[in-house]
Short mmCIF file of C-alpha atoms and ligand atoms in Angstrom, two decimals:
data_model
loop_
_atom_site.label_atom_id
_atom_site.label_comp_id
_atom_site.label_asym_id
_atom_site.label_seq_id
_atom_site.Cartn_x
_atom_site.Cartn_y
_atom_site.Cartn_z
CA MET A 21 -0.02 0.18 0.04
CA ARG A 22 1.71 3.17 -0.92
CA ILE A 23 0.01 6.21 1.53
CA ALA A 24 3.39 8.02 2.39
CA THR A 25 4.04 9.56 -0.81
CA ARG A 26 4.05 13.59 -1.43
CA ARG A 27 4.30 16.45 0.93
CA ARG A 28 2.26 19.83 -0.38
CA PHE A 29 1.50 22.80 1.39
CA LEU A 30 -0.80 25.06 0.97
CA GLN A 31 -2.23 27.95 3.14
CA GLY A 32 -5.63 27.81 4.55
CA ALA A 33 -7.50 30.13 1.91
CA ALA A 34 -6.16 28.01 -1.01
CA GLY A 35 -6.79 25.27 0.31
CA LEU A 36 -10.46 26.46 1.41
CA ALA A 37 -10.44 27.47 -2.25
CA GLY A 38 -9.62 24.20 -3.75
CA ALA A 39 -12.49 22.84 -1.89
CA ALA A 40 -14.60 25.08 -3.44
CA ALA A 41 -13.35 24.51 -6.60
CA ALA A 42 -14.02 20.64 -5.98
CA GLY A 43 -17.68 22.01 -5.99
CA PHE A 44 -18.74 21.50 -2.29
CA PRO A 45 -21.52 22.96 -1.09
CA GLN A 46 -20.00 26.77 0.40
CA ILE A 47 -21.97 26.02 3.81
CA TRP A 48 -19.22 22.87 4.42
CA ILE A 49 -16.12 24.80 3.79
CA LYS A 50 -17.03 27.84 5.40
CA ASN A 51 -18.29 26.64 8.80
CA ALA A 52 -15.80 27.92 11.34
CA ASP A 53 -15.69 24.72 12.94
CA LEU A 54 -14.97 22.22 10.40
CA ALA A 55 -12.28 20.18 11.50
CA GLN A 56 -8.71 20.55 9.93
CA ALA A 57 -5.55 18.73 10.64
CA ALA A 58 -2.66 20.46 12.63
CA ASP A 59 0.91 20.13 11.02
CA GLY A 60 2.43 16.83 11.32
CA GLN A 61 -0.37 14.94 13.28
CA ILE A 62 -3.75 13.65 11.87
CA LYS A 63 -6.04 13.32 14.58
CA VAL A 64 -8.86 10.77 14.49
CA GLY A 65 -11.96 9.85 17.32
CA VAL A 66 -12.32 6.09 17.91
CA LEU A 67 -15.42 5.88 19.40
CA TYR A 68 -16.01 1.95 20.38
CA SER A 69 -17.54 0.31 23.85
CA LEU A 70 -15.19 -0.94 25.97
CA THR A 71 -18.04 -1.38 28.74
CA GLY A 72 -21.45 -2.13 28.18
CA THR A 73 -23.42 -5.13 26.82
CA THR A 74 -21.93 -4.79 23.34
CA ALA A 75 -18.06 -4.46 24.92
CA ILE A 76 -18.33 -7.99 24.21
CA ILE A 77 -17.94 -7.39 20.21
CA GLU A 78 -17.04 -3.51 20.41
CA THR A 79 -13.79 -3.93 22.14
CA SER A 80 -12.02 -5.82 19.26
CA LEU A 81 -13.57 -2.85 16.71
CA ASN A 82 -11.46 -0.76 19.04
CA GLN A 83 -8.05 -2.85 18.95
CA ALA A 84 -8.21 -3.56 14.79
CA THR A 85 -9.03 0.45 14.83
CA LEU A 86 -5.65 0.65 17.07
CA MET A 87 -3.85 -1.79 14.86
CA ALA A 88 -4.29 -0.11 11.64
CA ILE A 89 -3.28 3.11 12.92
CA GLU A 90 -0.12 1.53 14.50
CA GLU A 91 0.54 0.00 11.42
CA ILE A 92 0.22 2.71 9.23
CA ASN A 93 2.45 5.27 11.18
CA ALA A 94 4.87 2.68 11.49
CA ALA A 95 5.06 2.39 7.78
CA GLY A 96 5.85 6.46 7.54
CA GLY A 97 2.52 7.65 8.02
CA VAL A 98 0.32 9.82 5.97
CA ASN A 99 2.58 11.77 3.94
CA GLY A 100 4.51 12.15 7.04
CA ARG A 101 1.91 12.76 8.95
CA LYS A 102 1.11 10.25 12.04
CA ILE A 103 -2.38 9.57 12.57
CA VAL A 104 -3.03 10.37 15.92
CA PRO A 105 -6.15 8.39 17.53
CA VAL A 106 -8.30 10.03 20.50
CA VAL A 107 -10.12 7.34 22.07
CA GLU A 108 -13.26 7.16 24.48
CA ASP A 109 -15.39 4.92 25.65
CA PRO A 110 -19.47 5.42 25.40
CA ALA A 111 -20.35 2.67 27.29
CA SER A 112 -22.81 1.19 25.28
CA ASP A 113 -25.41 3.72 25.82
CA PRO A 114 -26.64 5.51 22.88
CA ALA A 115 -26.57 9.19 25.02
CA THR A 116 -23.25 8.74 25.63
CA PHE A 117 -22.19 7.85 21.95
CA ALA A 118 -23.90 11.74 21.45
CA GLU A 119 -21.80 13.37 23.85
CA LYS A 120 -18.79 12.08 23.48
CA ALA A 121 -19.01 12.41 19.25
CA ARG A 122 -19.38 15.90 20.60
CA LYS A 123 -16.08 16.35 22.39
CA LEU A 124 -14.32 14.41 19.95
CA VAL A 125 -15.87 16.94 16.34
CA ILE A 126 -15.89 19.83 18.38
CA GLY A 127 -13.64 19.44 21.62
CA GLU A 128 -10.69 17.89 19.77
CA LYS A 129 -11.56 18.75 15.78
CA CYS A 130 -10.64 15.29 14.85
CA VAL A 131 -10.76 15.13 11.26
CA SER A 132 -12.84 11.99 11.30
CA VAL A 133 -14.44 9.04 13.87
CA PHE A 134 -14.31 5.77 13.70
CA GLY A 135 -17.32 4.17 15.49
CA SER A 136 -20.53 2.33 16.46
CA TYR A 137 -21.38 -1.05 16.39
CA THR A 138 -25.69 -0.96 16.86
CA SER A 139 -27.63 1.17 14.53
CA ALA A 140 -28.68 2.78 17.76
CA SER A 141 -25.32 3.94 18.26
CA ARG A 142 -25.09 5.19 14.69
CA LYS A 143 -28.53 7.05 14.63
CA ALA A 144 -27.70 9.20 17.94
CA VAL A 145 -24.22 10.73 16.78
CA LEU A 146 -25.23 11.21 13.19
CA PRO A 147 -26.95 14.94 14.13
CA VAL A 148 -23.73 15.79 15.34
CA PHE A 149 -21.38 14.93 12.70
CA GLU A 150 -24.04 16.80 10.39
CA ARG A 151 -23.81 20.10 12.16
CA TYR A 152 -20.55 20.22 12.08
CA HIS A 153 -19.92 18.87 8.69
CA ASN A 154 -17.54 16.17 10.11
CA LEU A 155 -17.22 12.58 8.51
CA TYR A 156 -18.27 9.06 10.78
CA TRP A 157 -16.59 5.87 9.38
CA TYR A 158 -19.12 2.75 10.60
CA PRO A 159 -17.44 -0.51 10.16
CA THR A 160 -20.70 -2.67 11.31
CA LEU A 161 -23.06 -4.62 9.26
CA TYR A 162 -26.65 -2.51 9.08
CA GLU A 163 -29.97 -2.29 8.05
CA GLY A 164 -29.71 -0.25 4.83
CA ARG A 165 -31.66 2.10 4.43
CA GLU A 166 -29.27 5.13 5.63
CA CYS A 167 -27.66 7.57 3.14
CA SER A 168 -25.97 9.99 5.35
CA MET A 169 -23.92 12.50 3.52
CA ASN A 170 -21.60 12.48 6.89
CA VAL A 171 -20.55 8.40 6.85
CA ILE A 172 -18.63 6.04 4.41
CA TYR A 173 -20.33 2.83 5.61
CA THR A 174 -18.03 -0.35 5.49
CA GLY A 175 -20.31 -2.66 6.63
CA ALA A 176 -22.47 -5.24 4.95
CA VAL A 177 -26.09 -4.05 3.78
CA PRO A 178 -28.77 -6.57 3.36
CA ASN A 179 -27.98 -7.56 0.06
CA GLN A 180 -24.63 -8.72 0.85
CA GLN A 181 -25.57 -10.26 3.69
CA GLN A 182 -29.71 -11.20 3.38
CA ARG A 183 -29.55 -11.93 -0.88
CA ASP A 184 -27.81 -15.36 -1.12
CA PHE A 185 -28.63 -16.40 2.71
CA ILE A 186 -32.38 -16.36 2.84
CA PRO A 187 -32.64 -18.81 -0.33
CA TRP A 188 -29.99 -20.98 0.69
CA LEU A 189 -31.69 -21.38 4.43
CA VAL A 190 -35.44 -22.52 2.64
CA LYS A 191 -33.48 -24.43 -0.29
CA ASN A 192 -31.35 -26.57 3.20
CA PHE A 193 -33.95 -26.38 5.80
CA GLY A 194 -37.16 -25.23 4.97
CA LYS A 195 -39.59 -22.08 4.88
CA ARG A 196 -40.67 -21.79 8.21
CA PHE A 197 -38.84 -19.33 10.11
CA TYR A 198 -38.96 -17.57 14.27
CA LEU A 199 -37.42 -14.46 14.04
CA ILE A 200 -35.80 -13.29 16.72
CA GLY A 201 -33.72 -9.76 17.70
CA SER A 202 -32.58 -7.11 20.24
CA ASN A 203 -35.20 -5.22 20.32
CA TYR A 204 -33.59 -1.88 18.65
CA ILE A 205 -34.11 -0.68 15.05
CA TYR A 206 -31.50 -3.00 13.47
CA PRO A 207 -32.94 -6.44 14.05
CA LYS A 208 -36.83 -4.70 13.12
CA GLU A 209 -35.34 -3.27 9.81
CA GLU A 210 -32.99 -6.55 9.19
CA ASN A 211 -36.38 -8.51 9.91
CA ASN A 212 -38.97 -6.37 7.64
CA VAL A 213 -36.26 -7.32 4.92
CA CYS A 214 -36.45 -11.19 5.80
CA LYS A 215 -40.20 -10.63 5.62
CA ILE A 216 -39.72 -9.57 2.26
CA LEU A 217 -37.59 -11.95 0.90
CA LEU A 218 -39.67 -14.77 2.85
CA GLN A 219 -43.06 -13.38 0.97
CA ARG A 220 -40.95 -14.10 -2.21
CA LEU A 221 -40.04 -17.57 -1.72
CA GLY A 222 -43.84 -18.78 -0.31
CA GLY A 223 -41.98 -18.64 3.31
CA GLU A 224 -43.83 -18.07 6.52
CA VAL A 225 -43.01 -16.04 9.81
CA VAL A 226 -44.27 -18.62 12.73
CA GLY A 227 -42.66 -16.19 15.47
CA GLU A 228 -41.37 -12.76 15.65
CA GLU A 229 -39.81 -11.51 19.25
CA TYR A 230 -37.69 -8.76 20.29
CA VAL A 231 -36.13 -8.59 23.98
CA PRO A 232 -34.44 -6.33 25.68
CA LEU A 233 -30.93 -5.09 24.82
CA GLY A 234 -28.75 -6.87 27.71
CA HIS A 235 -31.52 -9.45 27.94
CA SER A 236 -30.15 -13.23 29.39
CA GLU A 237 -33.43 -15.13 29.99
CA PHE A 238 -34.53 -16.78 27.27
CA SER A 239 -36.83 -19.77 28.63
CA SER A 240 -40.23 -18.57 27.72
CA VAL A 241 -38.48 -17.54 23.88
CA ILE A 242 -37.32 -21.13 23.85
CA GLU A 243 -40.55 -22.56 24.92
CA LYS A 244 -41.96 -20.33 21.70
CA PHE A 245 -39.40 -22.59 19.09
CA LYS A 246 -40.27 -26.00 20.50
CA ASN A 247 -44.37 -25.03 20.30
CA THR A 248 -43.93 -23.46 17.26
CA LYS A 249 -41.23 -26.09 15.84
CA PRO A 250 -39.67 -23.75 12.77
CA ASN A 251 -37.52 -25.12 10.33
CA VAL A 252 -34.84 -21.96 10.99
CA ILE A 253 -34.48 -19.51 13.92
CA PHE A 254 -33.51 -16.30 12.29
CA SER A 255 -31.24 -14.17 14.78
CA THR A 256 -30.57 -10.67 15.19
CA VAL A 257 -30.11 -10.84 18.79
CA VAL A 258 -26.74 -8.83 19.32
CA GLY A 259 -24.03 -8.17 22.36
CA ASP A 260 -24.30 -10.17 25.75
CA SER A 261 -27.42 -12.00 24.93
CA VAL A 262 -25.92 -13.62 22.03
CA VAL A 263 -24.03 -15.85 24.51
CA ALA A 264 -27.24 -16.62 26.62
CA LEU A 265 -29.25 -17.47 23.80
CA HIS A 266 -26.73 -20.02 22.26
CA ARG A 267 -26.11 -21.52 25.98
CA GLN A 268 -29.55 -21.70 27.13
CA TYR A 269 -30.64 -23.24 23.10
CA LYS A 270 -27.99 -26.24 24.11
CA ALA A 271 -29.39 -26.86 27.38
CA ALA A 272 -32.77 -27.21 26.48
CA GLY A 273 -31.92 -29.84 24.10
CA LEU A 274 -32.65 -28.28 21.05
CA ASP A 275 -30.53 -29.25 18.19
CA PRO A 276 -29.20 -27.48 15.21
CA ALA A 277 -29.42 -30.35 12.48
CA LYS A 278 -32.81 -29.67 12.85
CA MET A 279 -33.46 -26.12 13.78
CA PRO A 280 -30.48 -24.16 13.21
CA MET A 281 -30.02 -20.51 14.20
CA ALA A 282 -28.71 -18.29 11.28
CA SER A 283 -27.66 -15.16 12.52
CA LEU A 284 -26.22 -11.95 11.16
CA THR A 285 -24.98 -11.48 14.29
CA THR A 286 -22.93 -13.79 15.78
CA SER A 287 -19.08 -13.83 15.24
CA GLU A 288 -15.79 -16.07 16.67
CA GLU A 289 -16.10 -12.99 19.03
CA GLU A 290 -19.13 -14.09 20.47
CA VAL A 291 -18.60 -17.90 20.11
CA ARG A 292 -15.35 -17.33 22.30
CA ALA A 293 -17.29 -15.46 24.44
CA MET A 294 -20.07 -19.06 25.22
CA GLY A 295 -17.65 -21.64 24.34
CA GLY A 296 -17.56 -23.48 20.31
CA GLU A 297 -19.77 -26.53 22.05
CA PHE A 298 -22.56 -23.84 21.89
CA ALA A 299 -22.22 -22.29 18.64
CA ALA A 300 -21.45 -25.67 16.68
CA GLY A 301 -23.76 -26.45 13.80
CA HIS A 302 -25.48 -23.06 13.53
CA PHE A 303 -25.13 -20.75 10.49
CA THR A 304 -23.73 -17.15 9.89
CA SER A 305 -23.98 -15.06 6.63
CA ALA A 306 -21.24 -12.19 7.47
CA PRO A 307 -18.40 -10.81 4.28
CA TYR A 308 -15.79 -12.34 6.65
CA PHE A 309 -14.52 -14.99 8.60
CA MET A 310 -11.26 -15.68 10.32
CA SER A 311 -10.78 -18.71 8.68
CA TYR A 312 -10.72 -17.32 4.98
CA GLU A 313 -7.66 -18.23 3.38
CA SER A 314 -5.62 -15.21 1.89
CA PRO A 315 -2.38 -13.79 2.55
CA GLU A 316 -4.01 -10.67 3.85
CA ASN A 317 -6.09 -12.35 6.30
CA ALA A 318 -2.99 -14.48 7.12
CA LYS A 319 -1.13 -11.40 7.79
CA PHE A 320 -3.86 -9.55 9.86
CA VAL A 321 -5.14 -12.43 11.82
CA ASP A 322 -1.15 -12.84 12.62
CA ALA A 323 -0.47 -9.24 13.64
CA PHE A 324 -3.79 -9.27 15.96
CA LYS A 325 -2.69 -12.48 17.50
CA ARG A 326 0.41 -11.09 18.31
CA LYS A 327 -0.60 -7.91 19.64
CA TYR A 328 -3.44 -9.02 21.99
CA GLY A 329 -2.48 -12.27 23.13
CA LYS A 330 -2.91 -16.00 20.95
CA ASP A 331 -6.47 -16.25 21.68
CA ALA A 332 -7.57 -13.01 20.54
CA VAL A 333 -9.91 -13.78 17.53
CA THR A 334 -10.93 -11.61 14.30
CA ASN A 335 -14.49 -10.76 12.95
CA PHE A 336 -16.29 -9.58 10.35
CA VAL A 337 -16.65 -6.39 12.34
CA SER A 338 -13.23 -6.00 13.27
CA GLU A 339 -11.77 -6.81 9.61
CA PRO A 340 -13.61 -3.76 8.33
CA ALA A 341 -12.58 -1.38 11.83
CA TYR A 342 -9.17 -2.29 10.21
CA PHE A 343 -9.38 -2.00 6.86
CA GLN A 344 -11.61 1.05 6.81
CA VAL A 345 -8.72 2.74 8.40
CA TYR A 346 -6.55 2.06 5.33
CA LEU A 347 -9.09 3.51 3.03
CA PHE A 348 -8.96 6.26 5.49
CA ALA A 349 -5.47 6.59 4.99
CA GLN A 350 -5.18 6.35 1.47
CA ALA A 351 -7.98 9.16 0.99
CA ALA A 352 -6.14 11.44 3.40
CA ALA A 353 -2.95 11.12 1.13
CA LYS A 354 -4.37 13.01 -1.37
CA LEU A 355 -5.16 15.84 0.51
CA SER A 356 -2.38 17.76 2.54
CA GLY A 357 -2.08 21.13 3.86
CA SER A 358 -5.67 22.51 5.12
CA ASP A 359 -7.23 20.62 2.37
CA LEU A 360 -7.35 17.60 4.97
CA THR A 361 -10.91 18.46 6.38
CA PRO A 362 -13.72 15.94 6.94
CA PRO A 363 -15.43 16.66 3.31
CA ASN A 364 -12.66 16.80 1.47
CA ILE A 365 -11.90 13.65 2.78
CA ARG A 366 -15.07 11.67 1.96
CA LYS A 367 -14.82 12.64 -1.95
CA ALA A 368 -11.19 11.39 -1.92
CA ALA A 369 -12.52 8.31 -0.16
CA TRP A 370 -14.87 7.70 -3.52
CA GLY A 371 -13.64 4.86 -5.27
CA GLN A 372 -10.66 3.93 -3.15
CA GLU A 373 -10.03 0.29 -2.89
CA PHE A 374 -8.14 -1.76 -0.47
CA LYS A 375 -6.63 -5.34 -0.22
CA ALA A 376 -8.67 -6.09 2.75
CA PRO A 377 -8.53 -9.86 4.30
CA GLU A 378 -11.55 -10.88 3.12
CA GLY A 379 -10.68 -9.45 -0.80
CA LEU A 380 -10.38 -6.76 -2.50
CA VAL A 381 -12.63 -4.00 -1.19
CA LYS A 382 -14.10 -1.02 -2.80
CA ILE A 383 -15.69 2.69 -0.90
CA ASP A 384 -18.68 2.99 -3.80
CA PRO A 385 -18.60 6.68 -4.96
CA GLN A 386 -22.49 6.84 -5.55
CA ASN A 387 -23.64 5.67 -2.38
CA SER A 388 -20.40 5.61 0.50
CA HIS A 389 -21.17 2.27 1.07
CA THR A 390 -18.69 -0.71 0.04
CA TYR A 391 -18.27 -3.36 -2.15
CA LEU A 392 -17.72 -6.33 0.35
CA TRP A 393 -17.47 -10.86 -0.66
CA PRO A 394 -20.50 -12.29 1.42
CA LYS A 395 -19.93 -16.02 2.74
CA ILE A 396 -22.04 -18.07 4.69
CA GLY A 397 -20.13 -20.11 7.34
CA GLN A 398 -20.99 -23.06 9.89
CA ALA A 399 -19.77 -22.57 13.27
CA GLN A 400 -17.49 -25.69 14.50
CA SER A 401 -16.63 -26.32 18.33
CA ASN A 402 -13.34 -25.59 17.73
CA GLY A 403 -14.48 -21.63 17.56
CA GLN A 404 -14.10 -20.94 14.06
CA PHE A 405 -16.71 -21.24 11.08
CA LYS A 406 -16.37 -23.45 7.90
CA ILE A 407 -17.17 -21.50 4.77
CA ILE A 408 -19.48 -23.36 2.95
CA GLU A 409 -21.02 -21.06 0.18
CA GLN A 410 -18.53 -17.84 -0.91
CA SER A 411 -19.69 -15.23 -3.78
CA LYS A 412 -17.35 -15.46 -6.90
CA GLU A 413 -17.33 -11.63 -6.84
CA TRP A 414 -17.81 -8.79 -5.05
CA VAL A 415 -20.79 -7.38 -4.64
CA GLU A 416 -22.28 -3.91 -4.97
CA PRO A 417 -23.36 -2.28 -1.65
CA ASP A 418 -27.04 -1.06 -2.42
CA PRO A 419 -28.44 -0.09 1.25
CA TYR A 420 -31.89 0.26 -0.42
CA TRP A 421 -31.87 -2.74 -2.55
CA ALA A 422 -35.34 -3.99 -0.55
CA TYR A 423 -37.13 -0.78 -1.02
CA PRO A 424 -37.07 -0.17 -4.77
CA GLY A 425 -37.76 3.31 -6.33
CA GLN A 426 -35.50 4.84 -3.62
CA VAL A 427 -31.30 5.45 -4.26
CA CYS A 428 -28.10 6.84 -2.24
CA THR A 429 -26.68 9.34 -4.08
CA PRO A 430 -23.54 11.58 -3.60
CA ASN A 431 -26.32 14.10 -2.78
CA GLY A 432 -28.07 11.86 -0.22
CA MET A 433 -31.46 9.48 -0.86
CA VAL A 434 -33.36 10.24 -3.85
CA GLU A 435 -36.96 8.55 -4.65
CA LYS A 436 -36.90 7.63 -8.55
CA LYS A 437 -40.56 7.50 -10.02
CA ALA A 438 -41.31 3.74 -11.38
C1 ACM B 22 -25.97 -3.18 14.23
O1 ACM B 22 -26.73 -2.67 14.97
N1 ACM B 22 -25.79 -2.55 13.04
C2 ACM B 22 -25.70 -4.25 14.45
#
C-alpha cells in the first residue's frame, strides 16, 4: 500500500479555494467549526464501547482500529504525518455516544471518527456529524435504508448478507422461520427485509420476538421455539445476549441439525465468549470469517494475535474496522495542508480500493457504502466458522435494495418514480 508519498503544503485560504473548486457546497467550507488536521499530525476519534452490553464485540473494533493506525504510522504515516487516535468509551449507551462524538468533533477537532457497532448508536451520533460537517466511518453490518452525507459505511447491508442467505436457508432447511432479535432499529429493519424475501419464496414467519438489549433469560422464548417448530431461527440478537441465547438453546436440548439458528450478528467473538460447543452447527452470513484463506487475512490474524494474545480472534466487524482505517489513510494521502478536512476526505475516499483480508474492497462513489464478498459460515466446536458458500465476485452495496425506487446518491437519498 502506498500512503507516504508526497508533501504539499497549502495555506488555509488556498486550501479552501481548492475545496470550493472541487464543488463542495459553500456551507461546508465556510463553517468555522470544520475540523482540519494540524501540522504534523492527523487527529481521529475512536468511538467504540469498552464497557456495557456490546463491549463483547466493540472491544475488538477498538483494537483493530488502533492496530491499523499503528501499522500505518510505523510505515511512515500519511505523507509523513502521524495519525493520532483519541479514544473514548461510550459505554454501550446511545446518549453517551452522542456526548462523546461532540467531544471528539467539536473539542478535539478530529477530522474523522471511527465508531459504533449498534445502529442505535450510529443514529444517535448522526446529528453531530451532520451539524459539524464531519465524517463518521462505520464498520458494522447494518439494515441499510440510510444515506448520510457524513458517513462512510464499510459493513454489509442486507443485499450483501441476506440476499443469498435466506434462499440458501429455505432450500436447505425449509420455509418456516422464527425471527428473534434485540429490541431496537437494526433487528426490526433487518427482519422486515427477511419477511420481504420470505414472501417472495413462499415462506412463513411462525414467530417474531424482540428482547431488551442485555437480555439474558431466554426460557420463554425457547419454549416458543419448541411449540412453533420453525425450520430456521433467524437471529439478530446482539451483544451479551448472543451468549445466553446459544447456551440456553443447547441446555434445552434443541438440535442445530433440525432447527439451526441463522444469524447476521454471531461472530467468532461471541462464540469465543460462549464456548465453541454452544455455537457448533449454527450458521452466520457475513463477508468475513477468521478462517478465510488469503495472504492478507493470514497477515491480519497473525498481527492481531501478536498484539492482543494467542487466544484473540478476528471477526466480520473487526475486519472492516481495520481496513477502513487504510481506506481513510489512502484518502487522506490525496490531501495536504488545510485541504485535509472531513468533506474533502469523503470525496477523496470515493472509489478507494484496498486489498482487505476478505478480498479487494472498494468504496462506492455513488452511495459511500462498500463492495464486499458475502459468505456463509457454519460454526464449529473449535470456535471457528467453516465457510460453506462464498460469492465468486464482490457484491455492490445497495442500501435501499429491498425498497425499490429509493436510491442513495452522493447528494443523499432520492426517490425515483417507476
Ligand atoms: C447493528 O446494530 N447494526 C448490528
